[in-house]
Amino acid sequence: MAIDPKQMSIDEQVVYLMQGCDYGDAETRRNMEKELRARLIEAAKTGKPLKVYLGVDPRTTDLHLGHTVPMRKLRQFQELGHECTFLIGSFTSTIGDPSDKDKTRPQLTLEEVMANAKTYTEQAFKILDPELTKIHYNHTWLAPLTFAELIKLASHFTVQQFLARDNFAKRYSKGDPIWLHEFFYALMQGYDAVALETDVQVGGTDQIFNIMTAGRKLQQSLGQKPQVAIIVPLLPGTDGEIKMSKSIGNHIAIRLSAEEMYGKVMSLPDQVMPLYFKLVTRYLPAQISEVEQALADGSRHPRDIKMELAREIVSIFHGDEAAQTAEAHFKRVFQQRRLPEAIPEMTLTDPTPLVKLIVAAGFASSKSEARRLIKQGGVSLGGQVTKDIQREIAMEETPVVLKVGKRKFLRLRRG
Ligand code: ATP
Ligand code: MG
């Protein structure tokens, strides 16, 4: 951290909190920035921290790297001394957020959802400060709402506002069903903001309607100041294109073992690395620019940059030592994998000149060709290039793999 968050001026705090946010349009960003500044000034004056929240729906048992993007934002508010709530969407989960989906989602029971949520807070505390985090479950205020209260909430919105949403509009034009209960998702989330009397809500860009249209509107209609929306970009999943999502299965769960997590990060397509550095790591903007530069000018091999990314991500969740062990494991498996499945073998009974071996294996038609191959650096023993034409293989060196050119292998064993 360049500056201690506690020492930041209001302007610096605004820059810190708005950094990396994505509203889709410049005007919304300006408005949110203005409102955030006003709230921060007020909080500094009154000494009353802001109420900030992030909601996550436990439709499965795992939080993933995508969730850590808004969680990291929430953490920044914690660093500045604000009151942060990690809201478990125990009631909203039963319906499922239709925001980024173009099909109706299966409904779950409260029991199923609560079972999924068992380790949610433990997982969240990998990023959030447990001492400074309040945990709430939204069934505590959503389940007791009466029908009359629900009708009142619904009366603040038009059907057109909902039909204008991208994914509903698509379904409507295709003639696919849009069930009435799906409309209530945004209302429920909006009511969360009312129940928490929240100043700020953090979420991904898929939450713009829920946070801006539903949440702010409901708060205003019910006499509260509308919350400031802090909107973060969406992290793509392991396919590199689609939003990382627990219901699609392209996610990297934060509960994965160090080795599994390292391997998953290494399987990411190269082009998403800059986004992962920006959204998932603890890197400062200057460090991120360095990595981007190295990727753009080719001064570092993309695989090495990806290993740095994998090390950093594993270290966030498992610590430095585990990250190093995971890397050593990956290298071992990766290098083994690069060897062909079945390598022919030759048994040695005496120390043997390398040149002789290459000819005997049929990798060169004459000793002079074998010498030329060695001099050119096309021959290696146990992964180490040797340019010594006098080289002999000693018995103590075996077993060892001889490699000539790109794909000729021979495993040498002691007879
Ligand atoms: P589902 O597919 O069931 O909707 P989800 O993976 O989208 O699950 P949610 O519980 O809906 O998870 O999301 C909780 C919060 O995390 C929301 O604010 C959402 O915008 C954010 N979020 C989820 N996935 C990502 C992601 N890939 N990148 C950034 N933020 C994300
Ligand atoms: Mg979602």
Coordinates of N, CA and C in Angstrom, one line a residue, residues 43 57 70 139 179 217:
A43 N -19.4 11.5 6.9 CA -19.0 10.5 7.8 C -17.8 11.0 8.7
D57 N -25.3 -15.0 -2.9 CA -26.3 -16.0 -2.8 C -25.7 -17.4 -2.7
P70 N -15.6 -8.0 -5.7 CA -16.3 -7.1 -4.9 C -15.9 -7.2 -3.4
H139 N -33.1 -13.8 4.9 CA -34.5 -14.4 5.2 C -35.0 -13.8 6.4
W179 N -41.2 -15.8 -15.7 CA -42.2 -16.1 -14.6 C -42.3 -14.9 -13.7
K217 N -34.1 3.1 -5.9 CA -35.5 3.6 -6.1 C -36.3 3.3 -4.8

